[in-house]
Short mmCIF file of C-alpha atoms in Angstrom, two decimals:
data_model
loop_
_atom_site.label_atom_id
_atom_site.label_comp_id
_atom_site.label_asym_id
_atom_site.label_seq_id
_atom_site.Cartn_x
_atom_site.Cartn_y
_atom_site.Cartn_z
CA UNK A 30 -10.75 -8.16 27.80
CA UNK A 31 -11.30 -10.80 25.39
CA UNK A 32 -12.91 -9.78 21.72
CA UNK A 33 -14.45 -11.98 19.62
CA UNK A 34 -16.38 -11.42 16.35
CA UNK A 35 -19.08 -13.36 13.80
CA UNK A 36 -20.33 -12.93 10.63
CA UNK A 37 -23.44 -12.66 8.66
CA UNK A 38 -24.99 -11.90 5.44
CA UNK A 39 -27.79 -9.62 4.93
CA UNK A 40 -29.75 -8.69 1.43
CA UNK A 41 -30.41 -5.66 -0.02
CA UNK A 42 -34.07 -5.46 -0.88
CA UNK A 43 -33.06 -2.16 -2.89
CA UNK A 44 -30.32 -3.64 -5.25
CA UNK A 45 -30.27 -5.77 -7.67
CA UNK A 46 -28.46 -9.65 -7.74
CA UNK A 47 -25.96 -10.09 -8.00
CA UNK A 48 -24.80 -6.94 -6.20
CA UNK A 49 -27.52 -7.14 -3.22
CA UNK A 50 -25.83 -9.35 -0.57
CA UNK A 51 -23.87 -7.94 2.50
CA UNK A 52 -21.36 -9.53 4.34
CA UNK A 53 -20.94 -8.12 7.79
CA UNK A 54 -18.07 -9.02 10.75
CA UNK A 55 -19.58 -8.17 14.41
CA UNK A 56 -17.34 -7.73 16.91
CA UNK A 57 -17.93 -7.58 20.74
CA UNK A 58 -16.86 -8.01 24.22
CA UNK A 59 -17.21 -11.94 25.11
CA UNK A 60 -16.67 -13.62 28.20
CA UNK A 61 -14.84 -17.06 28.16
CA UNK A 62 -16.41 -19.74 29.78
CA UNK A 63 -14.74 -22.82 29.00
CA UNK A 64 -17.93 -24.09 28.04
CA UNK A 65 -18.19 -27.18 25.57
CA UNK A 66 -19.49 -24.96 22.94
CA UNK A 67 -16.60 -22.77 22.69
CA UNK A 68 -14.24 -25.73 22.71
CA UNK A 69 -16.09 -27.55 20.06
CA UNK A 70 -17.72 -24.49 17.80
CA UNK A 71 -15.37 -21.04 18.63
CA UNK A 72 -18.95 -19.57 19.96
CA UNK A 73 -18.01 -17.51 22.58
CA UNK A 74 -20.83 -15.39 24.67
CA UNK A 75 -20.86 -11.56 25.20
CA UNK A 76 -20.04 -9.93 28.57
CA UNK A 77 -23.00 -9.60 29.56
CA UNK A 78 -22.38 -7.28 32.32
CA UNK A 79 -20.91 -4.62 30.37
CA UNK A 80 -24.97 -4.21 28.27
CA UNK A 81 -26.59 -2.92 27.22
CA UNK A 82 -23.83 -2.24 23.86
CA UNK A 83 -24.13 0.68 22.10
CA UNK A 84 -23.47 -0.21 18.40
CA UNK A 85 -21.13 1.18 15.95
CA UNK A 86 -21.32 0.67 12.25
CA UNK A 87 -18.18 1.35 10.17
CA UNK A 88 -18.42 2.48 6.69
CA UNK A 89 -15.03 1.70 4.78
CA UNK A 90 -13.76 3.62 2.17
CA UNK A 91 -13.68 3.02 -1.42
CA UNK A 92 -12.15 -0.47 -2.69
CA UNK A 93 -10.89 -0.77 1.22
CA UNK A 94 -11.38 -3.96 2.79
CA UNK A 95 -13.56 -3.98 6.27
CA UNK A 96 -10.21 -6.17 7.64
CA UNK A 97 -8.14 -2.88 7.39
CA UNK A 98 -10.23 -1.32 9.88
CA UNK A 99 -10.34 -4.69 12.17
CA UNK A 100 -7.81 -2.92 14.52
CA UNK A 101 -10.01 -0.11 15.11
CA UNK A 102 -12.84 -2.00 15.61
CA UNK A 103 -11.02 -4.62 18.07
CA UNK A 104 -10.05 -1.39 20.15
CA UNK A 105 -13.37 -0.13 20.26
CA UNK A 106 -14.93 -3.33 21.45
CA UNK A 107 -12.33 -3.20 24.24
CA UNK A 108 -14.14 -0.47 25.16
CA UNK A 109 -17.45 -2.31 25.80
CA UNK A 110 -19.16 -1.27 22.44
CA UNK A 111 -20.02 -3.89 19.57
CA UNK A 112 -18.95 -2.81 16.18
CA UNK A 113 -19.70 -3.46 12.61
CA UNK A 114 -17.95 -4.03 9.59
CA UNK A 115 -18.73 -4.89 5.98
CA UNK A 116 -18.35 -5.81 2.51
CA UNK A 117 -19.99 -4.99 0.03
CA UNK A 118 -19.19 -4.83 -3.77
CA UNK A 119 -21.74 -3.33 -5.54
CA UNK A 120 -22.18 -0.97 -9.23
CA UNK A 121 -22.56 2.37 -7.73
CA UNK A 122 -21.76 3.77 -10.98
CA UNK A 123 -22.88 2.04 -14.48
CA UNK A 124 -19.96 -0.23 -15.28
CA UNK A 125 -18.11 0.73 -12.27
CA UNK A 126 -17.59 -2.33 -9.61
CA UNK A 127 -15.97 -1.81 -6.17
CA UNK A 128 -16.00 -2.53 -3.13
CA UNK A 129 -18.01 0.29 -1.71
CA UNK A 130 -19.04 1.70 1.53
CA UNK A 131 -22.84 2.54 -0.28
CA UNK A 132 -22.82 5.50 -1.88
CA UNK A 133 -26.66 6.37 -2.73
CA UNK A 134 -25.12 9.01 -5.74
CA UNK A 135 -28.76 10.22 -6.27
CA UNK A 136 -29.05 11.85 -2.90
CA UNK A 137 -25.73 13.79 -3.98
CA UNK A 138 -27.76 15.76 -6.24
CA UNK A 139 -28.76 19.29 -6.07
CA UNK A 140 -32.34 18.45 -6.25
CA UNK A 141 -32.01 15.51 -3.78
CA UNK A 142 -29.18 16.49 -1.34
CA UNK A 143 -30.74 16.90 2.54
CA UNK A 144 -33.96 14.87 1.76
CA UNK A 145 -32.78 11.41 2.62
CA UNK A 146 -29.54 9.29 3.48
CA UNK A 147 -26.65 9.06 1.29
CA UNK A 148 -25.71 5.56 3.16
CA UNK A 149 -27.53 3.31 1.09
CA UNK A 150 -26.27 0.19 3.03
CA UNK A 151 -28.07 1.69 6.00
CA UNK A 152 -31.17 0.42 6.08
CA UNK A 153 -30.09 -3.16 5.46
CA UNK A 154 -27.41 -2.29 8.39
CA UNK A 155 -29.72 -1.44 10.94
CA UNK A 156 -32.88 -4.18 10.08
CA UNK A 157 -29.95 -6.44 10.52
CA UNK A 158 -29.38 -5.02 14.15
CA UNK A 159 -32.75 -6.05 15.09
CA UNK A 160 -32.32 -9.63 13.91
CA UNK A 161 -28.67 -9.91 16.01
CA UNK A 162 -31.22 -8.75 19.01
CA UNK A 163 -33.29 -11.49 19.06
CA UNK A 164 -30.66 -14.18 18.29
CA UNK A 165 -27.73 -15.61 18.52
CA UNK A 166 -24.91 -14.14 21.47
CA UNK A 167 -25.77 -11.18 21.47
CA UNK A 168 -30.14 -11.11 21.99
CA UNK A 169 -31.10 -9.00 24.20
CA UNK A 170 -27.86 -7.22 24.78
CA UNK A 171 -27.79 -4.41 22.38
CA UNK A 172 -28.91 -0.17 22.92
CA UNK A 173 -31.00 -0.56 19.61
CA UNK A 174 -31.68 3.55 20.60
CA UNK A 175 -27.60 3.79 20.49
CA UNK A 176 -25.87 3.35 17.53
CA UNK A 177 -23.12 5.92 15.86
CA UNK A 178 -22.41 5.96 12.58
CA UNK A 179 -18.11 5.77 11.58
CA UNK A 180 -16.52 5.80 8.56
CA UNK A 181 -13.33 6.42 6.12
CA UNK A 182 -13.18 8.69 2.91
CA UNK A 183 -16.53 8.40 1.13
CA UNK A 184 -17.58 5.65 3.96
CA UNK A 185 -16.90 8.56 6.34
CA UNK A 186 -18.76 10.95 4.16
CA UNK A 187 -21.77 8.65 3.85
CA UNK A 188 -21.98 8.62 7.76
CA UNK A 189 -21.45 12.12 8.38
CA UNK A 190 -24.35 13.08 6.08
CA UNK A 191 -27.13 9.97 7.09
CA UNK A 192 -26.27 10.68 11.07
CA UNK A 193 -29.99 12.30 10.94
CA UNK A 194 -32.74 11.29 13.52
CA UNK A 195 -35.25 12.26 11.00
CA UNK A 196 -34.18 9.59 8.68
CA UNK A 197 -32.91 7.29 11.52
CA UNK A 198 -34.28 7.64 15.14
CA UNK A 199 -31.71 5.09 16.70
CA UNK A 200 -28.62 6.90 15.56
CA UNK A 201 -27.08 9.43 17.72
CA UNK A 202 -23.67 10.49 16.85
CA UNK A 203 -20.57 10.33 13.87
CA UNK A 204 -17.38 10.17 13.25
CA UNK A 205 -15.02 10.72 10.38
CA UNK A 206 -11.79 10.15 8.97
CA UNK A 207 -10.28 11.56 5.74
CA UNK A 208 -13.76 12.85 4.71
CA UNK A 209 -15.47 16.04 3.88
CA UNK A 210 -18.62 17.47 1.86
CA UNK A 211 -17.64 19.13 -0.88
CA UNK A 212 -19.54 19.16 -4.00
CA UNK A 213 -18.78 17.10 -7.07
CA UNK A 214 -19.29 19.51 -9.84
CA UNK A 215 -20.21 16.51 -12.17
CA UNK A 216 -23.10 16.83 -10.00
CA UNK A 217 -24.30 20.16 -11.22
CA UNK A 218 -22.40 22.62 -7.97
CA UNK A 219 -20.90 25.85 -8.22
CA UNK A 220 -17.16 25.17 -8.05
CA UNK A 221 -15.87 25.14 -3.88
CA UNK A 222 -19.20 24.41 -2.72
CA UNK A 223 -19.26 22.75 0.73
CA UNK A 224 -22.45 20.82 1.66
CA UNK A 225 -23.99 21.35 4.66
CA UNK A 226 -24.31 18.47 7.49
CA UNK A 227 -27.61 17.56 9.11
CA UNK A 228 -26.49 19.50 12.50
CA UNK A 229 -28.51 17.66 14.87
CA UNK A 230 -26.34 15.03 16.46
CA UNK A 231 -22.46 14.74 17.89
CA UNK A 232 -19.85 14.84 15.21
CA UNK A 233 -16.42 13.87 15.27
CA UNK A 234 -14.66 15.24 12.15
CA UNK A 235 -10.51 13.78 11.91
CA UNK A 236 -8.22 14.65 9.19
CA UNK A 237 -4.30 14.32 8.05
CA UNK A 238 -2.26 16.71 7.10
CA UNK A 239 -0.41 14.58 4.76
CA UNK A 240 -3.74 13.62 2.84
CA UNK A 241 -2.65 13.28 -0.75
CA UNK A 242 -5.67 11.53 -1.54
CA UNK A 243 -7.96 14.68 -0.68
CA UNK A 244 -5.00 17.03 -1.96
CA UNK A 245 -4.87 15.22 -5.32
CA UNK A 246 -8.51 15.21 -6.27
CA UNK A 247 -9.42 18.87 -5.80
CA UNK A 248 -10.13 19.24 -9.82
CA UNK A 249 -13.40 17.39 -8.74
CA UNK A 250 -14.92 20.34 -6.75
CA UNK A 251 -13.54 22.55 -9.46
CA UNK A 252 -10.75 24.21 -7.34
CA UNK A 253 -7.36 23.65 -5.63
CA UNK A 254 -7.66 23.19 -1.99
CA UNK A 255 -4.29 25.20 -0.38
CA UNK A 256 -3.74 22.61 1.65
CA UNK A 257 -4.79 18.30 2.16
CA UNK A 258 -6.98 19.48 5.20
CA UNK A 259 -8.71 22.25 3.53
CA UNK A 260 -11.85 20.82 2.68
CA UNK A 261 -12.10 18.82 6.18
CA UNK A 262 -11.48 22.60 7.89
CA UNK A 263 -14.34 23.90 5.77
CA UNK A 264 -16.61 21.29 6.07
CA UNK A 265 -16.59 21.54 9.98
CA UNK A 266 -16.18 25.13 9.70
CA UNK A 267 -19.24 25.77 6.89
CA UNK A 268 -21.30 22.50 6.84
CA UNK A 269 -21.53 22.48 10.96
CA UNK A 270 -23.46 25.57 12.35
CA UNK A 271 -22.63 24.52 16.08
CA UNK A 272 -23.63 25.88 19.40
CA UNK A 273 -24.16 22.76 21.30
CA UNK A 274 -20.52 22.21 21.80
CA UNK A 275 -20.70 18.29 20.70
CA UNK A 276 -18.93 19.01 17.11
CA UNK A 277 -15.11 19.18 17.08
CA UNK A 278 -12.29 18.69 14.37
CA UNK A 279 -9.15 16.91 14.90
CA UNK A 280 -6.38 17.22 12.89
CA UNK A 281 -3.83 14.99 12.72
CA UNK A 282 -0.06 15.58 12.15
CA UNK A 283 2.15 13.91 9.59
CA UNK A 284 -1.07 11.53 8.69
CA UNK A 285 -2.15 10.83 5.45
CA UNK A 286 -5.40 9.75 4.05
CA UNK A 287 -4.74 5.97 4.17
CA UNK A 288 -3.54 6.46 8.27
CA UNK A 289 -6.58 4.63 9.61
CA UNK A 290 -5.89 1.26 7.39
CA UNK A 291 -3.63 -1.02 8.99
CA UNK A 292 -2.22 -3.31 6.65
CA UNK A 293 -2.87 -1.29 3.81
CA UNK A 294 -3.82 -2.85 0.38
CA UNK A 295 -1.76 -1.39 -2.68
CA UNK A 296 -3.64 -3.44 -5.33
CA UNK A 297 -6.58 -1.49 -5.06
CA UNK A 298 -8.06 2.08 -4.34
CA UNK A 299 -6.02 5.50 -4.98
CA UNK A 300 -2.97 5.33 -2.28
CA UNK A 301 -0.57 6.38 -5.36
CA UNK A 302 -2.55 9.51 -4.59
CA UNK A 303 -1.36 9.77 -0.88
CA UNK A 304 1.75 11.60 -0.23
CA UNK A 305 3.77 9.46 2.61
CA UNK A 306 3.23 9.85 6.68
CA UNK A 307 5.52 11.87 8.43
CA UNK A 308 4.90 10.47 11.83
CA UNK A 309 4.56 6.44 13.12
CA UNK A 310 1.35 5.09 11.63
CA UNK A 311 1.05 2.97 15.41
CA UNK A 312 1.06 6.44 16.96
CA UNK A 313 -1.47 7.72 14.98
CA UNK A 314 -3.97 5.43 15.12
CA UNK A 315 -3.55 4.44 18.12
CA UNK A 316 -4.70 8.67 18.97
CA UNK A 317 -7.54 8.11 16.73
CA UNK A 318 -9.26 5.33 18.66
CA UNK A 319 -8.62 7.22 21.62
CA UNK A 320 -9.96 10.08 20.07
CA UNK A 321 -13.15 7.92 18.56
CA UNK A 322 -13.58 6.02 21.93
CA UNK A 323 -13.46 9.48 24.69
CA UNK A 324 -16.03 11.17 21.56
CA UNK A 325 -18.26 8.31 22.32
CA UNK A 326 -17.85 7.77 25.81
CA UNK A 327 -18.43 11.80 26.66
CA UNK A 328 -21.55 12.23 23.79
CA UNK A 329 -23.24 8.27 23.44
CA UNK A 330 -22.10 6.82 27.09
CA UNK A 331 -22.61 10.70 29.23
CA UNK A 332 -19.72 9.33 31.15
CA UNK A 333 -19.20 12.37 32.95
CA UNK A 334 -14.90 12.59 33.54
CA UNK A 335 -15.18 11.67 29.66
CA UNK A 336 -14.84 15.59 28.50
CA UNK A 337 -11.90 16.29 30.86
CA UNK A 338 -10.14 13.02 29.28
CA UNK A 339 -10.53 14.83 25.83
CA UNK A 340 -9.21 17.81 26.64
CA UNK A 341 -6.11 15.97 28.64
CA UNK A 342 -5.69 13.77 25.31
CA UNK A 343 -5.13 16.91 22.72
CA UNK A 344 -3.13 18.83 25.59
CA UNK A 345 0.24 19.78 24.22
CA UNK A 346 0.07 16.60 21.68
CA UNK A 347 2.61 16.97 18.86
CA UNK A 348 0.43 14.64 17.01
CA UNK A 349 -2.11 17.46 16.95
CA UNK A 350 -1.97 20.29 14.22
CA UNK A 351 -5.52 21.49 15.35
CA UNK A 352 -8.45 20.81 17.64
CA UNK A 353 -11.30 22.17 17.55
CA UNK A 354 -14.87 22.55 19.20
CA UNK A 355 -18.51 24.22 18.44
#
């Protein structure tokens, strides 16, 4: 299958210039044609036979480029799905600019937590769906009533927490890696406290258990997690009531918090935090998009031999500390 991808910039009605401009990187299944438009622009035209696409919209983590996360999303479009990344470098915090997945900090508070998204690139995300509907290769070929919400470190936390049909009607599953919900104290929490997930939709939650990253910043919850995956165990375990049997946890062994990034950048972000992987990185993530792509296929596709594939995949794995499902 061929995969091609295109960019675009959207604005940010709710920030300020110059921080309020998005750059996003679409990818999606195309269909060569040999037509003179591809020779002479690179414009290739989706498959159309594999729409309507359901959409997923990656949030990166932290001062991590979207083009670490390109060979996730080139897998994933493989799979007949269209995928988004981004960049955007915005002040989340006063005098603090990164590269950030949108981190709405205000919606982290006690008083706030719950009521709204904590994705604040969101919205500009999904009004920017609409417009890729009605033009350009891919009109008319996207499930606007399908998208699923992805994401790394705080980009995974941001998705975990806004995958909410009350906030966002067209969004109807998650995925994580590397990410939980605990509770900055800073914020005003009780020390250990684990935040509790809106509960209504699918949830993927994956996790390393050579996350030095997580391991290393425990002081900000107010506690010392016994182990890298603690906080990922709890958040499925406290922050995921269950009973629909669409929520699972996967964790990974010998991965570490920076698994999912392929090449990874040393000039920026934490990875002096990480402690190294213990098992081949190619391995790894080449289980998580399998993991990611069965999730979606069994709880956004209903393909129905999707759930037996799952179960096949985390058989006997010795990639696989724990799996879990609620």
């Amino acid at each position: 299958m061929t995969v091609r991808a295109f960019f675009r910039v959207a604005t940010v009605d709710a920030a300020a210039s110059p921080y309020n401009s998005i750059q996003l990187k679409v990818f999606y299944p195309a269909q060569l044609t040999g037509s003179d438009q591809e020779q002479d622009m690179g414009i290739v035209p989706a498959d159309s036979q594999q729409s309507p696409f359901k959409v997923v919209i990656f949030f990166n983590g932290i001062n991590c480029g979207p083009e670490l996360y390109q060979w996730l999303a080139v897998k994933l479009a493989k799979r007949g799905l269209v995928v988004i990344t981004f960049s955007w470098v915005a002040e989340n915090l006063p005098g603090m600019v990164a590269l950030t997945p949108g981190v709405a900090i205000n919606m982290l508070t006690p008083a706030m937590y719950g009521k709204g998204p904590t994705a604040s690139a969101l919205p500009t995300l999904l009004k920017e769906l609409d417009s890729l509907q009605s033009e350009g290769v891919l009109a008319g070929l996207l499930d606007l009533n399908g998208v699923v919400l992805g994401g790394h470190s705080a980009g995974g936390r941001v998705a975990i927490e806004s995958a909410d049909s009350r906030f966002f009607p067209s969004v109807v599953a998650a995925f994580a890696y590397g990410a939980h919900t605990a509770a900055i104290t800073q914020l005003g929490y009780a020390a250990g406290t684990i935040l509790s997930l809106p509960d209504t939709l699918p949830v993927l939650l994956i996790g390393g258990t050579r996350d030095g990253v997580i391991a290393n910043s425990s002081h900000r919850y107010g506690v010392t997690w016994e182990e890298a995956t603690t906080p990922v165990k709890r958040t499925f375990q406290e922050a995921i009531v269950g009973g629909r049997n669409d929520s699972y946890l996967l964790l990974l062994e010998g991965a570490n918090h920076f698994s999912i990034a392929d090449s990874f950048d040393f000039t920026t972000g934490t990875p002096f935090l990480d402690f190294p992987a213990t098992q081949p990185e190619e391995q790894l993530r080449n289980l998580m998009a399998e993991a990611i792509g069965v999730f979606i296929d069994a709880h956004v596709r209903y393909e129905a031999t999707s759930l037996e594939s799952l179960s096949q995949l985390v058989s006997d794995n010795p990639l696989i500390a724990l799996f879990d499902r609620k």
